[in-house]
GROMACS .gro file of N, CA and C in nm:
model
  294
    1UNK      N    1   7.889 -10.843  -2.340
    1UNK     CA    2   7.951 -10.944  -2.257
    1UNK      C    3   7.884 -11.080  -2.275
    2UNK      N    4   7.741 -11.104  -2.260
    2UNK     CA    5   7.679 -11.186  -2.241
    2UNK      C    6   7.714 -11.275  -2.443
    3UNK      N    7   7.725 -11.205  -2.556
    3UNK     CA    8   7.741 -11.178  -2.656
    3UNK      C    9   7.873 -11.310  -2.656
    4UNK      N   10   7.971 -11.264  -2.614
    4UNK     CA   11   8.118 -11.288  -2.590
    4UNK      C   12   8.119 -11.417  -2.487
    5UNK      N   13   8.081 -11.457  -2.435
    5UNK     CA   14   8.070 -11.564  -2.370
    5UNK      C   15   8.001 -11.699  -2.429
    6UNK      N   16   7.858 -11.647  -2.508
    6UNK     CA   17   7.817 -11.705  -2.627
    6UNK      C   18   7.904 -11.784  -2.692
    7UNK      N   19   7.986 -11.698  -2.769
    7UNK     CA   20   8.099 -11.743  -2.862
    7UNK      C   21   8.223 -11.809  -2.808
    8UNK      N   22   8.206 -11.790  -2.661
    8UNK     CA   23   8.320 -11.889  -2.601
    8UNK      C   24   8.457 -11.792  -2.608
    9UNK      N   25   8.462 -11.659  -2.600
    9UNK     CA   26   8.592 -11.566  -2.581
    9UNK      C   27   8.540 -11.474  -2.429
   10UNK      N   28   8.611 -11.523  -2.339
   10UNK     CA   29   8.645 -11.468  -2.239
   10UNK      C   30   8.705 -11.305  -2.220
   11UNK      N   31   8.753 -11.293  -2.270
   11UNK     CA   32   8.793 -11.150  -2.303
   11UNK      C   33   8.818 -11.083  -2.426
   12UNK      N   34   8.823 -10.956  -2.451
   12UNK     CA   35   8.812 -10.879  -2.611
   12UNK      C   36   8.922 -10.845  -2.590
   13UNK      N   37   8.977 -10.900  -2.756
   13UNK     CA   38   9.102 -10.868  -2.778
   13UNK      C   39   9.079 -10.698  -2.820
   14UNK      N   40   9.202 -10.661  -2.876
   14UNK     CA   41   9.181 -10.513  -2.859
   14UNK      C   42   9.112 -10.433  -2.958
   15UNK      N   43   9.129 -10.484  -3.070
   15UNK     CA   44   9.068 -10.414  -3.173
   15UNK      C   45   8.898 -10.424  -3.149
   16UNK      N   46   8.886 -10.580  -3.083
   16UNK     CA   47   8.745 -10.601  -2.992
   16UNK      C   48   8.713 -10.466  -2.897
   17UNK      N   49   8.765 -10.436  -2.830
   17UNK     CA   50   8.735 -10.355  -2.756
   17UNK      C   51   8.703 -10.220  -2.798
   18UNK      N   52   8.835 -10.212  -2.927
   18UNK     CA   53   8.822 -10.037  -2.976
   18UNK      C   54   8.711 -10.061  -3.056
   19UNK      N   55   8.639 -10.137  -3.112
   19UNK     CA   56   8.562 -10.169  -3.199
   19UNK      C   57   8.382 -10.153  -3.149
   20UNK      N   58   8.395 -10.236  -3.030
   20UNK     CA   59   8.277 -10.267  -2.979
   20UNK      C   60   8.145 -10.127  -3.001
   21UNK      N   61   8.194 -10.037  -2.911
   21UNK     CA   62   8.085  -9.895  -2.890
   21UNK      C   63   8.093  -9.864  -3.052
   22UNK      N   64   8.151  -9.857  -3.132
   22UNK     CA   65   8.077  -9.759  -3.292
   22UNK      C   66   8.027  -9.889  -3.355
   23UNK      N   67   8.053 -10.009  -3.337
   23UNK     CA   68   7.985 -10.089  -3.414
   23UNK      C   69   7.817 -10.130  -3.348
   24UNK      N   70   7.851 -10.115  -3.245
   24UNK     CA   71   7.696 -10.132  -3.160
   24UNK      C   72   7.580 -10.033  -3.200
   25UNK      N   73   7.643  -9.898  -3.183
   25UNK     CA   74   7.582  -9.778  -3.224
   25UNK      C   75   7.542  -9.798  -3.361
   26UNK      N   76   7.568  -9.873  -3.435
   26UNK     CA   77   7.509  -9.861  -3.573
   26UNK      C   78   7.553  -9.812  -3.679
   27UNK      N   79   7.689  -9.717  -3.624
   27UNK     CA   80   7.810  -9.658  -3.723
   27UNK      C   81   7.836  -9.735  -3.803
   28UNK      N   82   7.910  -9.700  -3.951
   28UNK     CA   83   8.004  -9.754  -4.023
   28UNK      C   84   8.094  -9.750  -3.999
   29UNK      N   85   8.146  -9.886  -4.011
   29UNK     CA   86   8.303  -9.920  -3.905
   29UNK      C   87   8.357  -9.989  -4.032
   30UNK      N   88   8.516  -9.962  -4.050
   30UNK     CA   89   8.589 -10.023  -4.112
   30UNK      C   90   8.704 -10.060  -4.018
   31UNK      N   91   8.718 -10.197  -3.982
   31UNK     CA   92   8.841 -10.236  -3.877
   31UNK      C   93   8.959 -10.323  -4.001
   32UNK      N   94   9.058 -10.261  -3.954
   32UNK     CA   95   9.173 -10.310  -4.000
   32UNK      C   96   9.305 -10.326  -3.908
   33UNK      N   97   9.302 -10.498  -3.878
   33UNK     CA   98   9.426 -10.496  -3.781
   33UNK      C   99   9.516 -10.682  -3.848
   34UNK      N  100   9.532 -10.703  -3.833
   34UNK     CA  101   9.673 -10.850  -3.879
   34UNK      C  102   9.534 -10.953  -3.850
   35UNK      N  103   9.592 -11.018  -3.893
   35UNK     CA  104   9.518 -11.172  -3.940
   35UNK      C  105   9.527 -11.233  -3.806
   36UNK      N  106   9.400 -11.319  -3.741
   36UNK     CA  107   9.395 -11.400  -3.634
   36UNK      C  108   9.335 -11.256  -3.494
   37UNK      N  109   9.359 -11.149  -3.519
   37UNK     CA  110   9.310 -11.035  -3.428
   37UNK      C  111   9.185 -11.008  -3.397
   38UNK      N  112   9.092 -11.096  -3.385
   38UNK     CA  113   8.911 -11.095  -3.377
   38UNK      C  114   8.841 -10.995  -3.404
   39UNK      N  115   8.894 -10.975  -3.561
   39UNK     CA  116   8.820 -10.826  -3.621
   39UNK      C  117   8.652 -10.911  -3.669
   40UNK      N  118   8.632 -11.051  -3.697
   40UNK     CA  119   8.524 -11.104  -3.698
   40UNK      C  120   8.436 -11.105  -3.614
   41UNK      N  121   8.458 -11.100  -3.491
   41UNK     CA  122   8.414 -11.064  -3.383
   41UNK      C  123   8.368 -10.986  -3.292
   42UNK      N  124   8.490 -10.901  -3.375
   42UNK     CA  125   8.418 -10.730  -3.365
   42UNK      C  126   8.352 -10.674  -3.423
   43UNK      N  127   8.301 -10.733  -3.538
   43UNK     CA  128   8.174 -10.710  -3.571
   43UNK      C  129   8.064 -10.805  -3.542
   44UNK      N  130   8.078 -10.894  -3.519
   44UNK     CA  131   8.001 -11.006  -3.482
   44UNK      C  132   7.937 -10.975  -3.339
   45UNK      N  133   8.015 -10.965  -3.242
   45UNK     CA  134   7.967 -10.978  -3.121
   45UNK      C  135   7.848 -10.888  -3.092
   46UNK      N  136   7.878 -10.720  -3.147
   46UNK     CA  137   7.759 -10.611  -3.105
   46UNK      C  138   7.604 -10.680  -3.195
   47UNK      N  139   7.595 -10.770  -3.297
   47UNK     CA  140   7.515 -10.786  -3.383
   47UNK      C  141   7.451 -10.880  -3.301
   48UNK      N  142   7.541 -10.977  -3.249
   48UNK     CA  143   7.470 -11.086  -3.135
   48UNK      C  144   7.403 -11.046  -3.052
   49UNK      N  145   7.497 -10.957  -2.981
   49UNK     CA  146   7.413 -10.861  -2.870
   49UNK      C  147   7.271 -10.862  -2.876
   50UNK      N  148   7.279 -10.733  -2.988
   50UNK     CA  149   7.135 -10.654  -3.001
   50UNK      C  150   7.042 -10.730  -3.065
   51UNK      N  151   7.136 -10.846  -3.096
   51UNK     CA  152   6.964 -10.972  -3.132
   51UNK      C  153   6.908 -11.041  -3.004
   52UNK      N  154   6.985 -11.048  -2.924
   52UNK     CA  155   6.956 -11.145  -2.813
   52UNK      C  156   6.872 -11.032  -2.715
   53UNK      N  157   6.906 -10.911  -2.738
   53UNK     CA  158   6.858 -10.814  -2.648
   53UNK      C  159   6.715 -10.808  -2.732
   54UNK      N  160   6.683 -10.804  -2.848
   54UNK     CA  161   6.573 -10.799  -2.926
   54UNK      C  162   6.492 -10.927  -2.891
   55UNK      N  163   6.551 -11.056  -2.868
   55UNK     CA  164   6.494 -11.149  -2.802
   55UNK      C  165   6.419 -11.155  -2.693
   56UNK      N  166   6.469 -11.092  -2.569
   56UNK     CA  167   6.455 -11.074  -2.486
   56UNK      C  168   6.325 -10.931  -2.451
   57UNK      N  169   6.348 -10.880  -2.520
   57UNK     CA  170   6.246 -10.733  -2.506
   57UNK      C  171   6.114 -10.837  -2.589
   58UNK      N  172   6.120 -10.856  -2.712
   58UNK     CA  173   5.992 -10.942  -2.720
   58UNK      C  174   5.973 -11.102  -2.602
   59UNK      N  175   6.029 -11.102  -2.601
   59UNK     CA  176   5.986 -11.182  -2.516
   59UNK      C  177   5.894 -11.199  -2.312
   60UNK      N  178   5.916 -11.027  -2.311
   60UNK     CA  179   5.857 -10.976  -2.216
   60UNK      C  180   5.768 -10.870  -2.253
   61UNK      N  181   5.754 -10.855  -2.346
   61UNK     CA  182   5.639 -10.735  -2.451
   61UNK      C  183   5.519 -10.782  -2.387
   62UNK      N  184   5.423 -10.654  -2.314
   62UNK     CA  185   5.322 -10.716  -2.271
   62UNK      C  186   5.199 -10.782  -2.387
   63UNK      N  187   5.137 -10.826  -2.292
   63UNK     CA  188   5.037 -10.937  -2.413
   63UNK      C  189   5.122 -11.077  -2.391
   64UNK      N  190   5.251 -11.059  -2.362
   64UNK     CA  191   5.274 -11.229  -2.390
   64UNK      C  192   5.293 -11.327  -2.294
   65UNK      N  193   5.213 -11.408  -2.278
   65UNK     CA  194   5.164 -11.476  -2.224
   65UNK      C  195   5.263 -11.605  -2.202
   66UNK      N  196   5.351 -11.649  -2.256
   66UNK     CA  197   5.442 -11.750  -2.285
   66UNK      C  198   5.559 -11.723  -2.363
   67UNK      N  199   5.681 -11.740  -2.358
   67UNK     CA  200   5.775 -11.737  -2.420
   67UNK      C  201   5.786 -11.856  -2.505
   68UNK      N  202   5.758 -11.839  -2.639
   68UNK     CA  203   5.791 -11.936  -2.735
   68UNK      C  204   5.916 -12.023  -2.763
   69UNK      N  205   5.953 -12.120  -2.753
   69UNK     CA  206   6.093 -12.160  -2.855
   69UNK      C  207   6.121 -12.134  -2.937
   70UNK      N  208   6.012 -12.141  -3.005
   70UNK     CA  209   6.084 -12.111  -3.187
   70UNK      C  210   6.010 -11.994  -3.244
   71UNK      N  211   6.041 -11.937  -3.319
   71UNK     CA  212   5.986 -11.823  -3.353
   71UNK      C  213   5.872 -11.870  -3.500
   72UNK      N  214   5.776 -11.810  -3.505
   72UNK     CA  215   5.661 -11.804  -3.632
   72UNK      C  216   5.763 -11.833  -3.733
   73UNK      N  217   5.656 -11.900  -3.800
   73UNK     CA  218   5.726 -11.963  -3.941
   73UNK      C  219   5.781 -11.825  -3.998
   74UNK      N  220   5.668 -11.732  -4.015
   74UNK     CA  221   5.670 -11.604  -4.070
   74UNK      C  222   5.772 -11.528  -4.016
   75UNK      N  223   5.813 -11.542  -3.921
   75UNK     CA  224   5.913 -11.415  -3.831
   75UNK      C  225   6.030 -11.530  -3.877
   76UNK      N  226   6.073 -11.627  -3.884
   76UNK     CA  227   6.170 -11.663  -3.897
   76UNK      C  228   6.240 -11.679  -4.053
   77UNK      N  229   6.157 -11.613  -4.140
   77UNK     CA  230   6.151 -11.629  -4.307
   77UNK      C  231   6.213 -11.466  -4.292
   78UNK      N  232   6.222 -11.408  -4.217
   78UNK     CA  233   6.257 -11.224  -4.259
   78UNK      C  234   6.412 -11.233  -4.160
   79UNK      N  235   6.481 -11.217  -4.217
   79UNK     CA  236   6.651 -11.200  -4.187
   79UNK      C  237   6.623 -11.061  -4.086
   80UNK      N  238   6.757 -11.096  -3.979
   80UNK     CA  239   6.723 -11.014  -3.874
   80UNK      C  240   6.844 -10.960  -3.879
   81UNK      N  241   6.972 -10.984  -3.932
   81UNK     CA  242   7.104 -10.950  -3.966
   81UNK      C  243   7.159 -10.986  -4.111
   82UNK      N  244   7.173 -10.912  -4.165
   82UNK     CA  245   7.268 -10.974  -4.301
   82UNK      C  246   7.426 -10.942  -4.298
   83UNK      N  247   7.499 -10.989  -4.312
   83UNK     CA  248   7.636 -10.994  -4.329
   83UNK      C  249   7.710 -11.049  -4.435
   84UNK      N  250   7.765 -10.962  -4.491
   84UNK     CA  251   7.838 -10.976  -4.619
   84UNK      C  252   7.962 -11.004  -4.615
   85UNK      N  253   8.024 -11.070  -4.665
   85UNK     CA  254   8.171 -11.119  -4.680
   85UNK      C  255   8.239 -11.109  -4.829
   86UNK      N  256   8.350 -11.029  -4.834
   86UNK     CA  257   8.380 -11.049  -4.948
   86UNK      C  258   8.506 -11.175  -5.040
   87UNK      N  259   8.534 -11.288  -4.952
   87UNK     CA  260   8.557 -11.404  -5.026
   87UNK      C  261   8.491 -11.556  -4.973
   88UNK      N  262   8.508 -11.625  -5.039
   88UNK     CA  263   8.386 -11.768  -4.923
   88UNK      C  264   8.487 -11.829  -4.850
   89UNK      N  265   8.624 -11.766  -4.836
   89UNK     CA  266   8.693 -11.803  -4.725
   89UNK      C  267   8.602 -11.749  -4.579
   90UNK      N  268   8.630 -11.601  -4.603
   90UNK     CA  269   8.579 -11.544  -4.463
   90UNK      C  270   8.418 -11.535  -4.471
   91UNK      N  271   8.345 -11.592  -4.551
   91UNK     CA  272   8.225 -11.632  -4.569
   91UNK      C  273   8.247 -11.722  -4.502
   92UNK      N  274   8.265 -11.828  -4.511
   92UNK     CA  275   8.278 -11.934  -4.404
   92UNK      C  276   8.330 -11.970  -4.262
   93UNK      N  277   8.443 -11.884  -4.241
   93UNK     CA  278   8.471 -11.814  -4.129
   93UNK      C  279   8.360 -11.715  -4.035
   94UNK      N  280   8.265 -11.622  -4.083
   94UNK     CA  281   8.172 -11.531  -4.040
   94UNK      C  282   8.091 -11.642  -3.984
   95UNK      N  283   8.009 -11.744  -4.092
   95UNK     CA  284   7.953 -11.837  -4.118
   95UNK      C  285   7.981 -11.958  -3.983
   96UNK      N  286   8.060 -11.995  -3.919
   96UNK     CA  287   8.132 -12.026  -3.811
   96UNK      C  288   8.058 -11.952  -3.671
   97UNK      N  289   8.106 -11.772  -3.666
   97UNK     CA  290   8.061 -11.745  -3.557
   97UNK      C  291   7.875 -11.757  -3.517
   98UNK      N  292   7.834 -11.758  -3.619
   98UNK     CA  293   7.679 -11.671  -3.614
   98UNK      C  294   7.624 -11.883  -3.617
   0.00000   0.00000   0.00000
């Protein structure tokens, strides 16, 4: 939810919805629904999620003393999601949400 509000969509369209729980879980998901149907999103959104939730758990990890802004040069040089697109249309489109 918190994910989805981020991105400025108020509600999950449907394939969003059927999508959400196996893509979160970590499954291999192949979504196929018509053009403009926020199948980008449905993969996008659970990935947001569980980064922001990863944010958040380090950021209360005991030992820490302060919540940083920006993350170590070093922690921010190691990719925390990769996402592949297969034309630089929807490369740039993906490229958009994130």
């Amino acid at each position: 939810a918190e994910a989805a509000r981020l991105c400025g969509a108020s509600r999950p369209t449907r394939i969003q919805a059927l999508a959400f729980g196996a893509v979160s879980s970590g499954a291999h998901v192949l979504l196929a629904d018509q053009t403009g149907s926020g199948k980008t999103l449905a993969y996008a959104l659970p990935i947001i999620q569980r980064l922001r939730e990863a944010e958040a758990a380090s950021s209360s990890s005991p030992g820490t003393t302060q919540q940083q802004p920006h993350p170590s040069t070093e922690a921010a040089a190691r990719p925390r999601a990769v996402v592949v697109a297969p034309t630089a249309d929807l490369a740039a489109q993906v490229a958009g949400v994130f």
